[in-house]
């Protein structure tokens, strides 16, 4: 009963606040007072441009807010993510060629009602961008971990599922670490029909060997360009 009361209070407090700043990986502000972290860009800025190298291993994104501009570089060769040249500690980027090939094959060969071994059936017209992985800081409860990731992981409708998974791992009212990774997919980049979604998986360990629940696929979310 006490645990249920704690969860209820936490959820009520979060709804009252409306939104929470992410409690993710080490902030770039530790290195620079003027450079926001990747999670802050994802929450509060708009994407102005996106460039992907021919082999898919280098993604460059420009974020803007008013007259403020910041550049993100995701490098699949050394697995780093940088904001204005500052590495985002604890956040990694990988371009998995096997995932890219599988996604392309499934989109071109499967019937619309045929399911695959992925978290959900493939979404027609989308292509694989890359895989990002990271972890959260120590959190007092599963809900705060979930809220910290809502602004980072693309797509809609997955927050409640994440909360359900993490609540099942509740221990002494504190979750030391929640590791995760997500495969990012998109279509119509740099157009008025730019959409993204992600396939998400939580882990207990940094090596991603101990899964927390099953993976799932979010509902595609529209990416609004600065002038839209």
PDB file of C-alpha atoms in Angstrom:
ATOM      1  CA  UNK A   1       0.000   0.000   0.000  1.00  0.00           C
ATOM      2  CA  UNK A   2       2.793   2.389   0.873  1.00  0.00           C
ATOM      3  CA  UNK A   3       4.467   1.818  -2.501  1.00  0.00           C
ATOM      4  CA  UNK A   4       1.209   2.544  -4.329  1.00  0.00           C
ATOM      5  CA  UNK A   5       0.753   5.778  -2.384  1.00  0.00           C
ATOM      6  CA  UNK A   6       4.302   6.866  -3.278  1.00  0.00           C
ATOM      7  CA  UNK A   7       3.707   6.185  -6.992  1.00  0.00           C
ATOM      8  CA  UNK A   8       0.404   8.075  -6.924  1.00  0.00           C
ATOM      9  CA  UNK A   9       2.008  11.097  -5.260  1.00  0.00           C
ATOM     10  CA  UNK A  10       4.862  11.141  -7.746  1.00  0.00           C
ATOM     11  CA  UNK A  11       2.496  10.990 -10.724  1.00  0.00           C
ATOM     12  CA  UNK A  12       0.326  13.747  -9.304  1.00  0.00           C
ATOM     13  CA  UNK A  13       3.335  15.971  -8.712  1.00  0.00           C
ATOM     14  CA  UNK A  14       4.571  15.402 -12.257  1.00  0.00           C
ATOM     15  CA  UNK A  15       1.183  16.276 -13.742  1.00  0.00           C
ATOM     16  CA  UNK A  16       1.114  19.451 -11.681  1.00  0.00           C
ATOM     17  CA  UNK A  17       4.521  20.512 -12.939  1.00  0.00           C
ATOM     18  CA  UNK A  18       3.424  19.844 -16.516  1.00  0.00           C
ATOM     19  CA  UNK A  19       6.888  18.903 -17.709  1.00  0.00           C
ATOM     20  CA  UNK A  20      10.256  17.971 -16.294  1.00  0.00           C
ATOM     21  CA  UNK A  21      13.715  18.767 -17.580  1.00  0.00           C
ATOM     22  CA  UNK A  22      15.475  15.573 -18.679  1.00  0.00           C
ATOM     23  CA  UNK A  23      17.787  13.880 -16.185  1.00  0.00           C
ATOM     24  CA  UNK A  24      19.919  12.210 -18.813  1.00  0.00           C
ATOM     25  CA  UNK A  25      23.571  11.919 -19.479  1.00  0.00           C
ATOM     26  CA  UNK A  26      26.185  14.453 -18.365  1.00  0.00           C
ATOM     27  CA  UNK A  27      25.200  17.868 -19.599  1.00  0.00           C
ATOM     28  CA  UNK A  28      27.378  19.724 -22.055  1.00  0.00           C
ATOM     29  CA  UNK A  29      26.923  22.746 -19.831  1.00  0.00           C
ATOM     30  CA  UNK A  30      29.549  21.260 -17.549  1.00  0.00           C
ATOM     31  CA  UNK A  31      31.997  22.051 -20.341  1.00  0.00           C
ATOM     32  CA  UNK A  32      30.403  25.209 -21.686  1.00  0.00           C
ATOM     33  CA  UNK A  33      27.960  27.708 -20.208  1.00  0.00           C
ATOM     34  CA  UNK A  34      26.611  28.608 -23.641  1.00  0.00           C
ATOM     35  CA  UNK A  35      26.219  25.212 -25.296  1.00  0.00           C
ATOM     36  CA  UNK A  36      23.026  23.267 -24.528  1.00  0.00           C
ATOM     37  CA  UNK A  37      23.062  19.500 -24.196  1.00  0.00           C
ATOM     38  CA  UNK A  38      21.629  17.224 -26.878  1.00  0.00           C
ATOM     39  CA  UNK A  39      18.602  16.509 -24.705  1.00  0.00           C
ATOM     40  CA  UNK A  40      17.914  20.242 -24.316  1.00  0.00           C
ATOM     41  CA  UNK A  41      18.088  20.709 -28.082  1.00  0.00           C
ATOM     42  CA  UNK A  42      15.649  17.839 -28.613  1.00  0.00           C
ATOM     43  CA  UNK A  43      13.236  19.356 -26.103  1.00  0.00           C
ATOM     44  CA  UNK A  44      13.358  23.074 -26.812  1.00  0.00           C
ATOM     45  CA  UNK A  45      14.779  23.656 -30.319  1.00  0.00           C
ATOM     46  CA  UNK A  46      13.693  22.904 -33.890  1.00  0.00           C
ATOM     47  CA  UNK A  47      15.693  21.056 -36.517  1.00  0.00           C
ATOM     48  CA  UNK A  48      16.659  23.359 -39.377  1.00  0.00           C
ATOM     49  CA  UNK A  49      18.684  20.953 -41.500  1.00  0.00           C
ATOM     50  CA  UNK A  50      19.886  17.369 -41.627  1.00  0.00           C
ATOM     51  CA  UNK A  51      22.733  15.889 -43.654  1.00  0.00           C
ATOM     52  CA  UNK A  52      23.523  12.170 -43.788  1.00  0.00           C
ATOM     53  CA  UNK A  53      26.673  10.817 -45.429  1.00  0.00           C
ATOM     54  CA  UNK A  54      26.364   8.310 -48.268  1.00  0.00           C
ATOM     55  CA  UNK A  55      27.393   5.410 -46.003  1.00  0.00           C
ATOM     56  CA  UNK A  56      25.034   6.550 -43.239  1.00  0.00           C
ATOM     57  CA  UNK A  57      27.745   6.794 -40.599  1.00  0.00           C
ATOM     58  CA  UNK A  58      27.816  10.572 -40.234  1.00  0.00           C
ATOM     59  CA  UNK A  59      24.688  12.571 -39.396  1.00  0.00           C
ATOM     60  CA  UNK A  60      24.842  16.355 -39.025  1.00  0.00           C
ATOM     61  CA  UNK A  61      21.818  18.240 -37.688  1.00  0.00           C
ATOM     62  CA  UNK A  62      21.352  21.967 -37.210  1.00  0.00           C
ATOM     63  CA  UNK A  63      19.024  23.102 -34.401  1.00  0.00           C
ATOM     64  CA  UNK A  64      17.658  26.628 -34.084  1.00  0.00           C
ATOM     65  CA  UNK A  65      15.669  28.736 -31.649  1.00  0.00           C
ATOM     66  CA  UNK A  66      15.214  32.365 -32.651  1.00  0.00           C
ATOM     67  CA  UNK A  67      18.653  33.666 -33.619  1.00  0.00           C
ATOM     68  CA  UNK A  68      20.408  30.849 -31.770  1.00  0.00           C
ATOM     69  CA  UNK A  69      21.922  27.999 -33.813  1.00  0.00           C
ATOM     70  CA  UNK A  70      23.667  24.812 -32.686  1.00  0.00           C
ATOM     71  CA  UNK A  71      25.161  21.912 -34.633  1.00  0.00           C
ATOM     72  CA  UNK A  72      24.933  18.242 -33.691  1.00  0.00           C
ATOM     73  CA  UNK A  73      27.240  15.626 -35.166  1.00  0.00           C
ATOM     74  CA  UNK A  74      26.503  11.919 -34.766  1.00  0.00           C
ATOM     75  CA  UNK A  75      29.497   9.843 -35.802  1.00  0.00           C
ATOM     76  CA  UNK A  76      29.042   6.128 -36.409  1.00  0.00           C
ATOM     77  CA  UNK A  77      32.776   5.634 -36.918  1.00  0.00           C
ATOM     78  CA  UNK A  78      33.785   6.560 -33.369  1.00  0.00           C
ATOM     79  CA  UNK A  79      30.247   6.308 -31.887  1.00  0.00           C
ATOM     80  CA  UNK A  80      30.237   9.866 -30.524  1.00  0.00           C
ATOM     81  CA  UNK A  81      27.535  12.528 -30.369  1.00  0.00           C
ATOM     82  CA  UNK A  82      28.746  16.142 -30.235  1.00  0.00           C
ATOM     83  CA  UNK A  83      26.995  19.481 -29.815  1.00  0.00           C
ATOM     84  CA  UNK A  84      29.036  22.382 -31.187  1.00  0.00           C
ATOM     85  CA  UNK A  85      32.093  20.138 -30.955  1.00  0.00           C
ATOM     86  CA  UNK A  86      31.469  19.155 -27.324  1.00  0.00           C
ATOM     87  CA  UNK A  87      31.089  15.415 -26.797  1.00  0.00           C
ATOM     88  CA  UNK A  88      27.926  14.299 -25.012  1.00  0.00           C
ATOM     89  CA  UNK A  89      29.243  11.884 -22.398  1.00  0.00           C
ATOM     90  CA  UNK A  90      27.175   8.744 -22.000  1.00  0.00           C
ATOM     91  CA  UNK A  91      25.412   9.089 -25.364  1.00  0.00           C
ATOM     92  CA  UNK A  92      26.499   6.855 -28.256  1.00  0.00           C
ATOM     93  CA  UNK A  93      25.604   6.665 -31.945  1.00  0.00           C
ATOM     94  CA  UNK A  94      25.889   3.598 -34.144  1.00  0.00           C
ATOM     95  CA  UNK A  95      24.892   2.883 -37.732  1.00  0.00           C
ATOM     96  CA  UNK A  96      23.956  -0.783 -37.929  1.00  0.00           C
ATOM     97  CA  UNK A  97      24.163  -1.865 -41.564  1.00  0.00           C
ATOM     98  CA  UNK A  98      22.270  -5.073 -40.817  1.00  0.00           C
ATOM     99  CA  UNK A  99      19.313  -3.103 -39.443  1.00  0.00           C
ATOM    100  CA  UNK A 100      19.399  -0.839 -42.503  1.00  0.00           C
ATOM    101  CA  UNK A 101      19.375  -3.796 -44.908  1.00  0.00           C
ATOM    102  CA  UNK A 102      16.665  -5.620 -42.981  1.00  0.00           C
ATOM    103  CA  UNK A 103      14.438  -2.538 -42.850  1.00  0.00           C
ATOM    104  CA  UNK A 104      14.823  -1.948 -46.582  1.00  0.00           C
ATOM    105  CA  UNK A 105      14.030  -5.586 -47.358  1.00  0.00           C
ATOM    106  CA  UNK A 106      10.994  -5.718 -45.077  1.00  0.00           C
ATOM    107  CA  UNK A 107       9.565  -2.465 -46.413  1.00  0.00           C
ATOM    108  CA  UNK A 108       9.847  -3.726 -49.972  1.00  0.00           C
ATOM    109  CA  UNK A 109       8.781  -7.343 -49.522  1.00  0.00           C
ATOM    110  CA  UNK A 110       6.321  -7.739 -46.655  1.00  0.00           C
ATOM    111  CA  UNK A 111       2.577  -7.385 -46.944  1.00  0.00           C
ATOM    112  CA  UNK A 112       0.964  -4.616 -44.913  1.00  0.00           C
ATOM    113  CA  UNK A 113      -0.535  -7.036 -42.373  1.00  0.00           C
ATOM    114  CA  UNK A 114       2.532  -9.252 -41.957  1.00  0.00           C
ATOM    115  CA  UNK A 115       4.494  -8.950 -38.702  1.00  0.00           C
ATOM    116  CA  UNK A 116       8.241  -9.383 -38.267  1.00  0.00           C
ATOM    117  CA  UNK A 117      10.658 -10.107 -35.437  1.00  0.00           C
ATOM    118  CA  UNK A 118      10.941  -6.352 -34.875  1.00  0.00           C
ATOM    119  CA  UNK A 119       8.817  -4.612 -32.219  1.00  0.00           C
ATOM    120  CA  UNK A 120       6.145  -3.850 -34.819  1.00  0.00           C
ATOM    121  CA  UNK A 121       5.508  -4.347 -38.502  1.00  0.00           C
ATOM    122  CA  UNK A 122       7.643  -2.096 -40.740  1.00  0.00           C
ATOM    123  CA  UNK A 123       6.320   1.332 -41.579  1.00  0.00           C
ATOM    124  CA  UNK A 124       6.209   1.868 -45.325  1.00  0.00           C
ATOM    125  CA  UNK A 125       8.434   4.601 -46.711  1.00  0.00           C
ATOM    126  CA  UNK A 126      10.663   5.028 -43.647  1.00  0.00           C
ATOM    127  CA  UNK A 127      14.396   4.417 -43.614  1.00  0.00           C
ATOM    128  CA  UNK A 128      16.785   3.612 -40.776  1.00  0.00           C
ATOM    129  CA  UNK A 129      18.892   6.584 -39.592  1.00  0.00           C
ATOM    130  CA  UNK A 130      20.900   5.058 -36.769  1.00  0.00           C
ATOM    131  CA  UNK A 131      20.895   3.743 -33.216  1.00  0.00           C
ATOM    132  CA  UNK A 132      21.387   5.954 -30.173  1.00  0.00           C
ATOM    133  CA  UNK A 133      22.042   4.594 -26.695  1.00  0.00           C
ATOM    134  CA  UNK A 134      22.563   6.122 -23.287  1.00  0.00           C
ATOM    135  CA  UNK A 135      21.541   6.046 -19.649  1.00  0.00           C
ATOM    136  CA  UNK A 136      19.862   8.204 -17.056  1.00  0.00           C
ATOM    137  CA  UNK A 137      21.219   9.545 -13.811  1.00  0.00           C
ATOM    138  CA  UNK A 138      20.072   8.040 -10.518  1.00  0.00           C
ATOM    139  CA  UNK A 139      16.365   8.736 -10.188  1.00  0.00           C
ATOM    140  CA  UNK A 140      13.994   8.564  -7.258  1.00  0.00           C
ATOM    141  CA  UNK A 141      11.354   6.716  -9.239  1.00  0.00           C
ATOM    142  CA  UNK A 142      10.498   5.166 -12.567  1.00  0.00           C
ATOM    143  CA  UNK A 143       8.237   8.017 -13.611  1.00  0.00           C
ATOM    144  CA  UNK A 144      11.034  10.589 -13.447  1.00  0.00           C
ATOM    145  CA  UNK A 145      13.201   8.320 -15.615  1.00  0.00           C
ATOM    146  CA  UNK A 146      10.392   8.058 -18.150  1.00  0.00           C
ATOM    147  CA  UNK A 147       9.787  11.791 -18.203  1.00  0.00           C
ATOM    148  CA  UNK A 148      13.505  12.409 -18.720  1.00  0.00           C
ATOM    149  CA  UNK A 149      13.399  10.405 -21.957  1.00  0.00           C
ATOM    150  CA  UNK A 150      10.142  11.705 -23.431  1.00  0.00           C
ATOM    151  CA  UNK A 151      11.892  14.697 -24.992  1.00  0.00           C
ATOM    152  CA  UNK A 152      14.756  12.633 -26.366  1.00  0.00           C
ATOM    153  CA  UNK A 153      13.257   9.526 -27.972  1.00  0.00           C
ATOM    154  CA  UNK A 154      11.314  10.402 -31.174  1.00  0.00           C
ATOM    155  CA  UNK A 155       7.722   9.306 -31.591  1.00  0.00           C
ATOM    156  CA  UNK A 156       4.510   9.333 -29.601  1.00  0.00           C
ATOM    157  CA  UNK A 157       2.579   6.989 -27.351  1.00  0.00           C
ATOM    158  CA  UNK A 158       5.442   5.148 -25.684  1.00  0.00           C
ATOM    159  CA  UNK A 159       5.684   6.992 -22.351  1.00  0.00           C
ATOM    160  CA  UNK A 160       3.060   4.909 -20.560  1.00  0.00           C
ATOM    161  CA  UNK A 161       4.650   1.688 -21.815  1.00  0.00           C
ATOM    162  CA  UNK A 162       8.044   2.776 -20.515  1.00  0.00           C
ATOM    163  CA  UNK A 163       6.541   3.628 -17.133  1.00  0.00           C
ATOM    164  CA  UNK A 164       4.929   0.193 -16.924  1.00  0.00           C
ATOM    165  CA  UNK A 165       8.239  -1.549 -17.622  1.00  0.00           C
ATOM    166  CA  UNK A 166      10.252   0.579 -15.223  1.00  0.00           C
ATOM    167  CA  UNK A 167       7.682   0.384 -12.420  1.00  0.00           C
ATOM    168  CA  UNK A 168       8.071  -3.395 -12.497  1.00  0.00           C
ATOM    169  CA  UNK A 169      11.749  -2.896 -11.640  1.00  0.00           C
ATOM    170  CA  UNK A 170      10.994  -0.576  -8.715  1.00  0.00           C
ATOM    171  CA  UNK A 171      13.474  -1.209  -5.879  1.00  0.00           C
ATOM    172  CA  UNK A 172      13.714   0.737  -2.641  1.00  0.00           C
ATOM    173  CA  UNK A 173      12.042   3.708  -4.326  1.00  0.00           C
ATOM    174  CA  UNK A 174      15.150   4.335  -6.445  1.00  0.00           C
ATOM    175  CA  UNK A 175      16.417   3.163  -9.824  1.00  0.00           C
ATOM    176  CA  UNK A 176      20.235   3.552  -9.922  1.00  0.00           C
ATOM    177  CA  UNK A 177      20.491   3.425 -13.722  1.00  0.00           C
ATOM    178  CA  UNK A 178      18.201   2.789 -16.658  1.00  0.00           C
ATOM    179  CA  UNK A 179      20.117   2.018 -19.841  1.00  0.00           C
ATOM    180  CA  UNK A 180      18.366   2.243 -23.176  1.00  0.00           C
ATOM    181  CA  UNK A 181      18.843   2.247 -26.910  1.00  0.00           C
ATOM    182  CA  UNK A 182      16.574   3.155 -29.775  1.00  0.00           C
ATOM    183  CA  UNK A 183      16.644   2.694 -33.529  1.00  0.00           C
ATOM    184  CA  UNK A 184      15.615   5.917 -35.273  1.00  0.00           C
ATOM    185  CA  UNK A 185      13.565   5.883 -38.491  1.00  0.00           C
ATOM    186  CA  UNK A 186      12.330   8.776 -40.620  1.00  0.00           C
ATOM    187  CA  UNK A 187      10.768   9.768 -43.925  1.00  0.00           C
ATOM    188  CA  UNK A 188      10.335  13.041 -45.814  1.00  0.00           C
ATOM    189  CA  UNK A 189      13.314  14.741 -44.158  1.00  0.00           C
ATOM    190  CA  UNK A 190      13.482  18.515 -44.717  1.00  0.00           C
ATOM    191  CA  UNK A 191       9.930  18.615 -46.111  1.00  0.00           C
ATOM    192  CA  UNK A 192       6.527  19.501 -44.681  1.00  0.00           C
ATOM    193  CA  UNK A 193       5.918  15.759 -44.330  1.00  0.00           C
ATOM    194  CA  UNK A 194       8.930  14.944 -42.146  1.00  0.00           C
ATOM    195  CA  UNK A 195       8.121  12.180 -39.659  1.00  0.00           C
ATOM    196  CA  UNK A 196      10.209  10.156 -37.212  1.00  0.00           C
ATOM    197  CA  UNK A 197       9.625   7.190 -34.935  1.00  0.00           C
ATOM    198  CA  UNK A 198      11.780   4.887 -32.832  1.00  0.00           C
ATOM    199  CA  UNK A 199      12.011   1.293 -31.664  1.00  0.00           C
ATOM    200  CA  UNK A 200      12.984   1.417 -27.983  1.00  0.00           C
ATOM    201  CA  UNK A 201      14.519  -1.108 -25.576  1.00  0.00           C
ATOM    202  CA  UNK A 202      15.505  -0.700 -21.907  1.00  0.00           C
ATOM    203  CA  UNK A 203      18.351  -2.603 -20.221  1.00  0.00           C
ATOM    204  CA  UNK A 204      19.553  -3.190 -16.675  1.00  0.00           C
ATOM    205  CA  UNK A 205      23.221  -3.135 -17.663  1.00  0.00           C
ATOM    206  CA  UNK A 206      25.565  -1.015 -19.756  1.00  0.00           C
ATOM    207  CA  UNK A 207      26.482  -3.995 -21.947  1.00  0.00           C
ATOM    208  CA  UNK A 208      22.812  -4.302 -23.018  1.00  0.00           C
ATOM    209  CA  UNK A 209      22.674  -7.984 -22.047  1.00  0.00           C
ATOM    210  CA  UNK A 210      19.850  -7.855 -19.472  1.00  0.00           C
ATOM    211  CA  UNK A 211      16.700  -6.591 -21.149  1.00  0.00           C
ATOM    212  CA  UNK A 212      13.979  -4.801 -19.201  1.00  0.00           C
ATOM    213  CA  UNK A 213      10.743  -5.920 -20.805  1.00  0.00           C
ATOM    214  CA  UNK A 214      10.202  -6.139 -24.548  1.00  0.00           C
ATOM    215  CA  UNK A 215      11.021  -3.529 -27.209  1.00  0.00           C
ATOM    216  CA  UNK A 216       8.229  -1.496 -28.759  1.00  0.00           C
ATOM    217  CA  UNK A 217       7.765   0.942 -31.613  1.00  0.00           C
ATOM    218  CA  UNK A 218       6.473   4.463 -31.069  1.00  0.00           C
ATOM    219  CA  UNK A 219       3.853   6.178 -33.202  1.00  0.00           C
ATOM    220  CA  UNK A 220       5.441   8.479 -35.848  1.00  0.00           C
ATOM    221  CA  UNK A 221       5.678  12.135 -34.844  1.00  0.00           C
ATOM    222  CA  UNK A 222       5.846  15.068 -37.256  1.00  0.00           C
ATOM    223  CA  UNK A 223       9.031  17.144 -37.250  1.00  0.00           C
ATOM    224  CA  UNK A 224       8.169  20.817 -37.617  1.00  0.00           C
ATOM    225  CA  UNK A 225      10.671  22.958 -39.487  1.00  0.00           C
ATOM    226  CA  UNK A 226      11.475  26.434 -38.048  1.00  0.00           C
ATOM    227  CA  UNK A 227       9.226  28.291 -40.516  1.00  0.00           C
ATOM    228  CA  UNK A 228       6.329  25.847 -40.347  1.00  0.00           C
TER     229      UNK A 228
END
